[in-house]
Coordinates of C-alpha atoms and ligand atoms in Angstrom, one line a residue:
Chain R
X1 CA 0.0 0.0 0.0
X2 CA 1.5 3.1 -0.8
X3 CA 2.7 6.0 1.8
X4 CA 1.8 9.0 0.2
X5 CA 0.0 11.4 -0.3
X6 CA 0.7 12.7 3.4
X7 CA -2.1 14.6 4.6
X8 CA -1.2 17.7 7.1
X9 CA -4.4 20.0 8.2
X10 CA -4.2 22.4 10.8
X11 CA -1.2 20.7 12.3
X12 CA 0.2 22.8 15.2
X13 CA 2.9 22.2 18.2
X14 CA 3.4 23.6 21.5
X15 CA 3.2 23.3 25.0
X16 CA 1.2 24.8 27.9
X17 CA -0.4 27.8 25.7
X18 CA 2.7 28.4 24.0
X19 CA 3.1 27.4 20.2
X20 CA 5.6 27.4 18.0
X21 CA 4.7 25.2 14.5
X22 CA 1.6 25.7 12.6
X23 CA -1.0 26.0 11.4
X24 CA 0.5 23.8 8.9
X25 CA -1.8 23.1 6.0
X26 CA 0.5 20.5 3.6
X27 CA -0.4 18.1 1.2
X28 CA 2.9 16.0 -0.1
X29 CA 2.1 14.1 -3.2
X30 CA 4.0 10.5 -4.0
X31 CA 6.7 12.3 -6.2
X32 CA 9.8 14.0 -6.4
X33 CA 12.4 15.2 -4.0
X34 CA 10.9 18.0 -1.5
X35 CA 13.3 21.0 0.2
X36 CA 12.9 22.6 3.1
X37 CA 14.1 26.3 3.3
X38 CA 13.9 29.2 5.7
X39 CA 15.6 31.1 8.2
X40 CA 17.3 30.1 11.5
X41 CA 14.5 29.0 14.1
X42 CA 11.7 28.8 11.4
X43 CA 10.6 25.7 11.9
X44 CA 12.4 23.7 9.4
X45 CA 13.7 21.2 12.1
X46 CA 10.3 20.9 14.0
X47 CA 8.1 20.7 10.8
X48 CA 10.8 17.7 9.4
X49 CA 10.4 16.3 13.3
X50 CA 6.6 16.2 13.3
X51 CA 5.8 14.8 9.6
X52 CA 8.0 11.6 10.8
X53 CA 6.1 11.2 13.8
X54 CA 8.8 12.8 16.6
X55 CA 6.4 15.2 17.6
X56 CA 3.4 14.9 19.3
X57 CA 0.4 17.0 17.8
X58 CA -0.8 19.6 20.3
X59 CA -3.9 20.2 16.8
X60 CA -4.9 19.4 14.0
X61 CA -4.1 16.0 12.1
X62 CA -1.5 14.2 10.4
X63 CA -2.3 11.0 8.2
X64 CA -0.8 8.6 5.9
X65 CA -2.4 6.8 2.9
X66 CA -1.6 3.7 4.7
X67 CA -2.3 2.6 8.3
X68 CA -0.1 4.7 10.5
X69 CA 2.3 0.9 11.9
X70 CA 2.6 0.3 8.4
X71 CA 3.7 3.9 7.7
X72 CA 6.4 4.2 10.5
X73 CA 8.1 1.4 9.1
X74 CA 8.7 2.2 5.8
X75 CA 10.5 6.1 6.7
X76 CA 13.7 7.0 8.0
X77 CA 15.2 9.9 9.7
X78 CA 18.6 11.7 9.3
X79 CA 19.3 14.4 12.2
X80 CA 20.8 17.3 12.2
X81 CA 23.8 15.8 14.3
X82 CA 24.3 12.0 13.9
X83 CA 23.2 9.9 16.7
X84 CA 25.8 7.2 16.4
X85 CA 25.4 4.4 18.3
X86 CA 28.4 3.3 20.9
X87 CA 29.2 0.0 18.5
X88 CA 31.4 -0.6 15.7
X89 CA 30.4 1.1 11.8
X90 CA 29.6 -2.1 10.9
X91 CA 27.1 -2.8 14.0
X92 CA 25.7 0.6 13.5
X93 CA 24.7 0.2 10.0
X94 CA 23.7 -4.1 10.7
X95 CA 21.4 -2.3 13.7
X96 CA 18.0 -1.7 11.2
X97 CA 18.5 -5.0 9.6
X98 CA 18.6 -6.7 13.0
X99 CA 16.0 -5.0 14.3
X100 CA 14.0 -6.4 11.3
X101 CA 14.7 -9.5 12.3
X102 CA 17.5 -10.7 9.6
X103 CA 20.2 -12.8 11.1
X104 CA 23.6 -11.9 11.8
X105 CA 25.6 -13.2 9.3
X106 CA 23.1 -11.7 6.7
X107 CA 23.0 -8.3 8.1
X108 CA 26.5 -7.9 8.2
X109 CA 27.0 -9.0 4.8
X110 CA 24.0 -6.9 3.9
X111 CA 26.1 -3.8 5.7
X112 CA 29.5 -4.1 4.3
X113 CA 28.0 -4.3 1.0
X114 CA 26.8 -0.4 1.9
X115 CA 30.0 0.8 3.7
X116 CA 31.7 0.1 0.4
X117 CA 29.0 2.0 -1.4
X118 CA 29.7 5.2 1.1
X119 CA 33.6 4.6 1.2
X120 CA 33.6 3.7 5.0
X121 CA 35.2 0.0 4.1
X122 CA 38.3 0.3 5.5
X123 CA 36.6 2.0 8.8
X124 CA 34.0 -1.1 9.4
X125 CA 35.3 -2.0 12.6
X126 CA 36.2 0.8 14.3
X127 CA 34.0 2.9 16.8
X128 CA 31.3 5.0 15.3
X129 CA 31.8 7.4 17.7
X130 CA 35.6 8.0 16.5
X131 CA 34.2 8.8 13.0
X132 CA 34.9 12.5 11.9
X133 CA 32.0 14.7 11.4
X134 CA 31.5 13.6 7.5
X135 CA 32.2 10.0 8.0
X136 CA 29.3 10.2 10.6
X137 CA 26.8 11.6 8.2
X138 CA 27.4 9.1 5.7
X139 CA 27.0 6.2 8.0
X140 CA 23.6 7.8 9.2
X141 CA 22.6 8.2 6.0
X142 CA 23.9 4.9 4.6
X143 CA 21.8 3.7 8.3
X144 CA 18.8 5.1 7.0
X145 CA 18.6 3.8 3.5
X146 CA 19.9 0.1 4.4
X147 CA 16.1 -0.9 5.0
X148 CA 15.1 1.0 1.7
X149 CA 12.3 3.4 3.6
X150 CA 9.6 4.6 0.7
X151 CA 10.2 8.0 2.5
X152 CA 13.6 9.8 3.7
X153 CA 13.5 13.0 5.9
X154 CA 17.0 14.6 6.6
X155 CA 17.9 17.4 8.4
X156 CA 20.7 19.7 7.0
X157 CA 22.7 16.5 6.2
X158 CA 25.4 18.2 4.9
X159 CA 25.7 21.6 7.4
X160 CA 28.8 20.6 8.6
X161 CA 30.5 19.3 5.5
X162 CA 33.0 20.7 2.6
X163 CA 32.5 20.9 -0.6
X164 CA 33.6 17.5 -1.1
X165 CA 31.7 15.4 1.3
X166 CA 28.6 17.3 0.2
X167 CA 29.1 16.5 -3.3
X168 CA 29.6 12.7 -1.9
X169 CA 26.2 12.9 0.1
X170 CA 24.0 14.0 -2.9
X171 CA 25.1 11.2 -5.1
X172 CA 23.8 8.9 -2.6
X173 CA 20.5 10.9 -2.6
X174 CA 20.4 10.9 -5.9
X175 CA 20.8 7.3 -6.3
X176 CA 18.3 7.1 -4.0
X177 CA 15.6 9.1 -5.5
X178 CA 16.4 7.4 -8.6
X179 CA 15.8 4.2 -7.0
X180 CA 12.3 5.1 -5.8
X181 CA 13.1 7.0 -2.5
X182 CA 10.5 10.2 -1.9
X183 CA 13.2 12.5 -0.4
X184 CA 11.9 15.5 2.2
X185 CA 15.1 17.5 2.9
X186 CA 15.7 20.7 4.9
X187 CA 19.3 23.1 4.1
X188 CA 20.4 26.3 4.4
X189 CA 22.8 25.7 1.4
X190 CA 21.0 27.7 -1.6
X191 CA 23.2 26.1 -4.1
X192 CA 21.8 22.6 -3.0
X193 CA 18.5 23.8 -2.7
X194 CA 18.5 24.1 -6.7
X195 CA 20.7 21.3 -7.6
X196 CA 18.2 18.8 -5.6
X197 CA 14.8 19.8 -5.6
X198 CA 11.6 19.2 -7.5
X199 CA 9.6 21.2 -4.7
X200 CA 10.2 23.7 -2.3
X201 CA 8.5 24.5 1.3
X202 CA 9.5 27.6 2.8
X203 CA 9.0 28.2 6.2
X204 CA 9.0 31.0 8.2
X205 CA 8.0 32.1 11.3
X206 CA 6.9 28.3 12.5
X207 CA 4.3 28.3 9.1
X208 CA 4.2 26.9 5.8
X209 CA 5.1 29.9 4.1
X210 CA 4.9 29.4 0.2
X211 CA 5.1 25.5 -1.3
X212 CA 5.7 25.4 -5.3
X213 CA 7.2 23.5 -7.3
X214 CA 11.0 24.5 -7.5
X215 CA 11.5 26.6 -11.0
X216 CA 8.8 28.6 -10.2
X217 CA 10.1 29.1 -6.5
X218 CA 13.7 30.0 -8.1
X219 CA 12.4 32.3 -10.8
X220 CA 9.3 34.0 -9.4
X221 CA 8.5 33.7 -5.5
X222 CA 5.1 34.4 -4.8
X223 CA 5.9 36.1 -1.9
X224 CA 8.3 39.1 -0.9
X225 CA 9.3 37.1 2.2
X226 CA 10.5 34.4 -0.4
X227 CA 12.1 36.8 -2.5
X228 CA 14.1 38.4 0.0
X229 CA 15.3 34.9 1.7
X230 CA 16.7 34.0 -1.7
X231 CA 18.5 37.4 -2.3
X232 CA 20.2 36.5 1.1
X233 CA 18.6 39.6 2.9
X234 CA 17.7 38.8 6.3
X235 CA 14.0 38.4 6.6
X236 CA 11.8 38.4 9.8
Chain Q
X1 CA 53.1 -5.8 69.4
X2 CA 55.0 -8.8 68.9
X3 CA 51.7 -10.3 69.1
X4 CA 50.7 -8.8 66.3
X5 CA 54.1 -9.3 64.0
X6 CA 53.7 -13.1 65.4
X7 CA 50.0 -13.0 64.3
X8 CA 51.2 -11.3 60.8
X9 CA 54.0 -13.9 59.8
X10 CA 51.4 -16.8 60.6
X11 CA 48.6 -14.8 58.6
X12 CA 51.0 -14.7 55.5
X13 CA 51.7 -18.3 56.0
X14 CA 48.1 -19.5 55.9
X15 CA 47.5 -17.7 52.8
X16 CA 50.9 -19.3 51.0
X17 CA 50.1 -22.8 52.0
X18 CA 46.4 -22.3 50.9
X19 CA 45.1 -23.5 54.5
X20 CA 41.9 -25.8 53.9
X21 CA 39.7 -23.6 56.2
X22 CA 40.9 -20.8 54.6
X23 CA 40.6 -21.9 51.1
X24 CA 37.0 -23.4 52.1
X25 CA 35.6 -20.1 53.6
X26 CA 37.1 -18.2 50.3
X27 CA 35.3 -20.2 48.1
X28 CA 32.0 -20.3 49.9
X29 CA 32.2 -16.5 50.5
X30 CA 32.5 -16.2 46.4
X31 CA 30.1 -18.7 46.0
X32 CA 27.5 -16.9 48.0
X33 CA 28.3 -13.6 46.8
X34 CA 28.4 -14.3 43.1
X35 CA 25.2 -15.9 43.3
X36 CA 23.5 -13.1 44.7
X37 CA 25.7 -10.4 42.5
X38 CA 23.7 -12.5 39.2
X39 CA 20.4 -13.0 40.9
X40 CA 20.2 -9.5 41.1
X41 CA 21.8 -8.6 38.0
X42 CA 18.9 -10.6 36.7
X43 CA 16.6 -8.1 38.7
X44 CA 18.2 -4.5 38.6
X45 CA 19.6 -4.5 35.1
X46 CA 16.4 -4.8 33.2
X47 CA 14.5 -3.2 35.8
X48 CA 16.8 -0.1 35.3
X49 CA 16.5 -0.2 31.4
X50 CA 12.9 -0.2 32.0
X51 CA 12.6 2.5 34.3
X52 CA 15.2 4.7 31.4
X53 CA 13.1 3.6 28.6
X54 CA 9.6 4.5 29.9
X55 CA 7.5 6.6 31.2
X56 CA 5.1 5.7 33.6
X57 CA 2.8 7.1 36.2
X58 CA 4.9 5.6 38.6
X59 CA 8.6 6.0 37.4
X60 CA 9.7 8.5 39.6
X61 CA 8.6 7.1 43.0
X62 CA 10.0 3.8 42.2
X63 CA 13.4 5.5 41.4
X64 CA 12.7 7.3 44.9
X65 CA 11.9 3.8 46.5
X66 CA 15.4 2.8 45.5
X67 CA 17.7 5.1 46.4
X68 CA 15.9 4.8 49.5
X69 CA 16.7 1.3 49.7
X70 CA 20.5 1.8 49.4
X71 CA 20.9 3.2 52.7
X72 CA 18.6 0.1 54.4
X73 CA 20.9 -0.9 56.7
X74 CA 21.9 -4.6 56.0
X75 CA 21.7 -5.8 59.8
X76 CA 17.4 -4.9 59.5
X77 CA 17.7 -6.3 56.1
X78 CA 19.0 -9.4 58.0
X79 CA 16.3 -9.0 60.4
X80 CA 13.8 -9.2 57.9
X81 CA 15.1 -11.9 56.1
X82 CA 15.3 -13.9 59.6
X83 CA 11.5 -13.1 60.4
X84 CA 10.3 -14.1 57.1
X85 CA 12.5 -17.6 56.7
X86 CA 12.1 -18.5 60.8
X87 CA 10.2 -21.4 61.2
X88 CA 7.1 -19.6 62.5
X89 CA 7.7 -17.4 59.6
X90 CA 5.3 -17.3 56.4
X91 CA 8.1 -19.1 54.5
X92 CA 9.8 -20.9 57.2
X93 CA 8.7 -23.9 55.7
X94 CA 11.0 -23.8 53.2
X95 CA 13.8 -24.2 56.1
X96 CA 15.9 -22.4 54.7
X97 CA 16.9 -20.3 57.2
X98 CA 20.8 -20.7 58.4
X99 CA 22.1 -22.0 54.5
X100 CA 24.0 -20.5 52.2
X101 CA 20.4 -19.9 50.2
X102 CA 19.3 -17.9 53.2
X103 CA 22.5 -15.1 52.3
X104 CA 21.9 -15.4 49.0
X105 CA 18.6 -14.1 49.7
X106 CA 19.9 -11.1 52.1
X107 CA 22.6 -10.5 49.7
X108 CA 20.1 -9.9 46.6
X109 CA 18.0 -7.6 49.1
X110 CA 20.9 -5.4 49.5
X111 CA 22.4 -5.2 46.4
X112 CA 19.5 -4.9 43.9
X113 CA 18.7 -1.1 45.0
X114 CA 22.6 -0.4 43.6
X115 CA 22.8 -1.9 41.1
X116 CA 19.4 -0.6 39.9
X117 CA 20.8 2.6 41.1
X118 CA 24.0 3.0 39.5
X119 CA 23.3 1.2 36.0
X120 CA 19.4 3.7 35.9
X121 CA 21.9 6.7 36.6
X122 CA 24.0 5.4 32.8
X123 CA 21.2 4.3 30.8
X124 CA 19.1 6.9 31.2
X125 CA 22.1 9.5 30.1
X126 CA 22.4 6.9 27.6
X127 CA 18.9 6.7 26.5
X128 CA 18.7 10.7 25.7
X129 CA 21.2 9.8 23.6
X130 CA 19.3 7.4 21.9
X131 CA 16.5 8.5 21.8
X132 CA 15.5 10.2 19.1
X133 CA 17.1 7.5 16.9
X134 CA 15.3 4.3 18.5
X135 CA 11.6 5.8 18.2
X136 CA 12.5 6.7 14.7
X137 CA 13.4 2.9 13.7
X138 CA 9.9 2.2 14.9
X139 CA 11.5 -0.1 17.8
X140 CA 9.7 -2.0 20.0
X141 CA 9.7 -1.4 23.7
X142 CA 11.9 -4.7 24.1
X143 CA 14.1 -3.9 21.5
X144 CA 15.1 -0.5 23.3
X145 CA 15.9 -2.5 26.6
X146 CA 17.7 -4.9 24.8
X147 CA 19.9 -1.9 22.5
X148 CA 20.1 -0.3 26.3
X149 CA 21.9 -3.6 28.3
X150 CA 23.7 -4.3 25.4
X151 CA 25.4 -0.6 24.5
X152 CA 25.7 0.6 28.0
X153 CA 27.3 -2.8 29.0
X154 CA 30.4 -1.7 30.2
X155 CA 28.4 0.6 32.7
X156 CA 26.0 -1.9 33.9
X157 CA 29.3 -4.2 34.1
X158 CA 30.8 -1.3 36.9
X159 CA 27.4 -1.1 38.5
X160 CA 27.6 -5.2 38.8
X161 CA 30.8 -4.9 40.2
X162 CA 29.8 -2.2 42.9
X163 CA 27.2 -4.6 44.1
X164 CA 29.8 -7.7 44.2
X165 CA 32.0 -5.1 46.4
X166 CA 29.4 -4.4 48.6
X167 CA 27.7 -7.8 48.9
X168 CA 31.2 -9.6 49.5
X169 CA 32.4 -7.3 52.6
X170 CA 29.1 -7.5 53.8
X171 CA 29.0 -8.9 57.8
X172 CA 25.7 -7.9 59.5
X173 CA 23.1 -9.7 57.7
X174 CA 24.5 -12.5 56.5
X175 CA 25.2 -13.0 60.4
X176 CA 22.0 -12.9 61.3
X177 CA 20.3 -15.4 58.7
X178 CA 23.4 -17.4 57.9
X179 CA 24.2 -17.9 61.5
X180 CA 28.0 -18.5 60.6
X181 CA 28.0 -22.1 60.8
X182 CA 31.5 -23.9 60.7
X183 CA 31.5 -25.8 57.1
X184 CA 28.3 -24.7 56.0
X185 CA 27.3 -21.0 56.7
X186 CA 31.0 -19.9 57.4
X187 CA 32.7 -16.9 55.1
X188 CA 34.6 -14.6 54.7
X189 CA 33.6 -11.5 56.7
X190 CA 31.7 -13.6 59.6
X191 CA 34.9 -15.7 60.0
X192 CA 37.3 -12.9 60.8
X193 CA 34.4 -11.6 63.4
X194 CA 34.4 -14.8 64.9
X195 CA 38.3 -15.2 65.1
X196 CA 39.3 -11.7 66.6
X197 CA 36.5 -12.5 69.0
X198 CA 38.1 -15.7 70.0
X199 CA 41.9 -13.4 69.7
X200 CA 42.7 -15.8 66.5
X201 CA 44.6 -13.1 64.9
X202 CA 46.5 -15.7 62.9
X203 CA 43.5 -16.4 60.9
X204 CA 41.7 -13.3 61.6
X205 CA 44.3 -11.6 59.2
X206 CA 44.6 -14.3 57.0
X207 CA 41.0 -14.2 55.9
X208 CA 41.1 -10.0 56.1
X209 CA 44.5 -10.5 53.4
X210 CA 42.3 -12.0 50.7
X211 CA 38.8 -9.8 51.6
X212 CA 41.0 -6.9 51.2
X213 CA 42.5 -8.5 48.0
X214 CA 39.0 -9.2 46.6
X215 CA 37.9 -5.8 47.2
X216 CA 41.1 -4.2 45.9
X217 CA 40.7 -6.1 42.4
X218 CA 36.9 -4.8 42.4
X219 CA 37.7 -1.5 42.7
X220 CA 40.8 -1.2 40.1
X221 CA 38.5 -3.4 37.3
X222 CA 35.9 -0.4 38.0
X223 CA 38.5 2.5 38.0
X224 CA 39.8 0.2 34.5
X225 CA 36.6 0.3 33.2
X226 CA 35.5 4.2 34.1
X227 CA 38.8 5.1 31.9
X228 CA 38.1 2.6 28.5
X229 CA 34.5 3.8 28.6
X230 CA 36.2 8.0 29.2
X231 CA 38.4 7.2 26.3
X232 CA 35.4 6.0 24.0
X233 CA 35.8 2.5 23.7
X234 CA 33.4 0.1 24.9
Ligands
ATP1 N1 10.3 21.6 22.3 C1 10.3 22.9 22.1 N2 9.9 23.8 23.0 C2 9.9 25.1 22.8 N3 10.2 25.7 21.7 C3 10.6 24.9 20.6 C4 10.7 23.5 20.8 N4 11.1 22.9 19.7 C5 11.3 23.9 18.8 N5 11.0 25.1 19.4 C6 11.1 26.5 18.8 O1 10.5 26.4 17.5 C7 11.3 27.2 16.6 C8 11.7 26.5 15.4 O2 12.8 25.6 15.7 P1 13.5 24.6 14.7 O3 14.5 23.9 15.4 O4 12.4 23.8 14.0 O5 14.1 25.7 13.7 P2 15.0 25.4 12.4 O6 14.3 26.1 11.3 O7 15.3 24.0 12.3 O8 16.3 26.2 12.8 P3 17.8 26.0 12.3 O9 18.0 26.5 11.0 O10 18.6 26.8 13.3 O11 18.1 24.5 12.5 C9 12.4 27.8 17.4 O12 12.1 29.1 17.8 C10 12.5 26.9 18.6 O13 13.0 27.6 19.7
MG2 MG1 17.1 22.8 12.4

């Protein structure tokens, strides 16, 4: 059964009379590879955060085309900062096969398959946690593909990289999306942003701000708001 | 004094000639104590996973309940035990009251609070580590506890040791339902009260020597441990 559409309506978060996402109003359609944009403390994080299912709704509703079990099976996260778990590279990336019950052996054949595919080969049996910074985002993103999810959220996967190791991390994505996987990803890195996308979201101020597909958010934003973001002014 | 250096040399020559009450009331000591130190690993361990992992109405006066249980003392612990096993006592017709099982018993009593303790204090820094990552897998409440024991296990390993080191130098309660009873109830710590009662320094010493030795290899494998798991190796 397929995933998507996702259905957002009135979606908000917050806590004791305080909010800070939504209304969010969101439709995203079974194609393509979706960006996330806005300014520092938009939202881009939170509204990422509560489409997975992180984030508990405080209103509104949130639904899959497919019963919601069946739904948090097939997506995978990528955060902001890696969460690596305290076990070898190799463990790490076996750990969603495991979970899904495959054997050992299997799994780890399964996962070295993958660290060659990301380059982390020679690195399978050392400590995650001894990983650089860009060795860490591959393995969390070669963690989060390993069980094929039908949906990928990530989370400024490559903030903290060069030039280089981003370059690296959208060939994986775009082997991905090639090979069926609906991405949802949120950057600050403009340049990316246009390389990547087939739609954009911007957010702002905790709201959906404008959602279009990507030339016409490049060439003509709808908004002034938009327009200013992608001049690089600072916008409130 | 030169009682003492008399009492010394002889102590040091029990322990080199592996004297057969000495050796015996070693190995029933260990015996006893590691028996307890995996009952309650059994116990805390999962117990503290559980209590990192969710969140229940609860949670927070059971953690209460435990600390609060370290500081029992282990003499009323011992008391307690004794009521309960005592032939009039609602299990005493189990008789087992003055065997080894009895200060297993005792011995779990005491030790499962810190364990639990120490190894909740890890996993739950441990667990906010995790967290984010686990629920996003979809994992099942099991599956957590499991990831918990099994990451974290050079923690819960120093929290098991803690309870070996308390359990092993432990007197009062063990005295009270164990009734330190030559070749059957007889360790380690009841022994050497029994002997500097009597002025048997000789073996008083002796048995002190390897309690002290036992203790002394706890303590540096949990000092080992706290650096490997500083430096980021587990
Ligand atoms: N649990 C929370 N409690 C209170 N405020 C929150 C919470 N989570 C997020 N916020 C607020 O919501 C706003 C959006 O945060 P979010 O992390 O989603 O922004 P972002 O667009 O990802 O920012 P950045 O670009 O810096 O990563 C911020 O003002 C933040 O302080
Ligand atoms: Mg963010």
């Amino acid at each position: 059964m397929a995933l998507l559409p996702l259905k957002i309506e009135g979606a908000c978060l917050g806590r004791r009379g305080r909010r800070w996402i939504g209304p969010v109003d969101l439709e995203l359609a079974g194609q393509g590879t979706t960006i996330v944009i806005g300014p520092n403390g938009s939202g881009k994080t939170s509204l990422l955060r509560m489409m997975h299912g992180l984030e508990r709704l405080r209103e509104g509703s949130l639904r899959w085309s497919c019963p919601l079990e069946e739904a948090r099976r097939k997506q995978a996260f990528v955060f902001q900062t890696p969460i690596m778990m305290r076990r070898s590279v190799l463990d790490n990336l076996a750990y969603p096969l495991r979970l899904g019950g495959m054997d050992r052996k299997a799994a780890q054949a399964e996962a070295e398959a993958w660290l060659d595919r990301v380059d982390l080969a020679p690195a399978a049996r050392r400590d995650a946690l001894r990983l650089s910074g860009g060795e860490r985002q591959k393995l969390a993103l070669a963690r989060a593909l390993i069980r094929s999810p039908e949906v990928l959220f990530l989370d400024e996967p490559c903030a903290a990289l060069d030039g280089r190791a981003t370059r690296e991390i959208e060939a994986i994505l775009q082997g991905a999306s090639t090979s069926g996987t609906r991405l949802v990803m949120s950057t600050h890195d403009m340049g990316q942003a246009r390389r990547l996308a087939d739609e954009v979201i911007f957010v702002l101020g905790g709201r959906v701000h404008e959602y279009s597909p990507a030339d016409r958010f490049f060439d003509q934003p709808e908004t002034p708001q938009a327009s200013a973001f992608l001049r690089g002014d600072i916008v409130e | 004094m030169s009682d003492l250096w008399l009492g010394l040399q002889q102590a040091v020559w029990l322990v080199i000639t592996l004297n057969g009450d000495l050796v015996e009331i070693t190995l029933r000591s260990l015996q006893v104590t590691l028996t307890a130190l995996v009952v309650a690993s059994a116990l805390a361990l999962p117990l503290a996973a559980l209590l990192a992992v969710r969140r229940f109405r609860w949670r927070r006066s059971v953690i209460a309940v435990l600390n609060a249980l370290m500081g029992l003392p282990p003499v009323v612990v011992g008391l307690i035990v004794y009521v309960t096993l005592s032939r009039s006592g609602p299990l005493g017709v189990l008789g087992l009251l003055f065997t080894p099982t009895a200060m297993v018993i005792a011995q779990v009593i005491i030790i499962v609070p810190l364990i639990a303790s120490i190894a909740h204090q890890s996993l739950r820094e441990l667990w906010s580590d995790y967290h984010d990552l686990l629920i996003s897998m979809n994992t099942t409440q099991r599956q957590r506890i499991a990831t918990l024991l099994w990451d974290g296990r050079r923690a819960l390993l120093t929290a098991a040791l803690a309870g070996f080191g308390r359990a092993i130098g432990e007197v009062g309660a063990i005295m009270v339902v164990g009734g330190n009873i030559d070749h059957a109830t007889r360790v380690l710590t009841t022994a050497i009260a029994l002997e500097t009662g009597k002025g048997e320094f000789a073996m008083a010493l002796a048995l002190g020597f390897v309690l002290i030795a036992l203790a002394l290899l706890v303590n540096l494998a949990i000092h080992w441990l706290g650096q490997t798991e500083r430096g980021g190796r587990w």
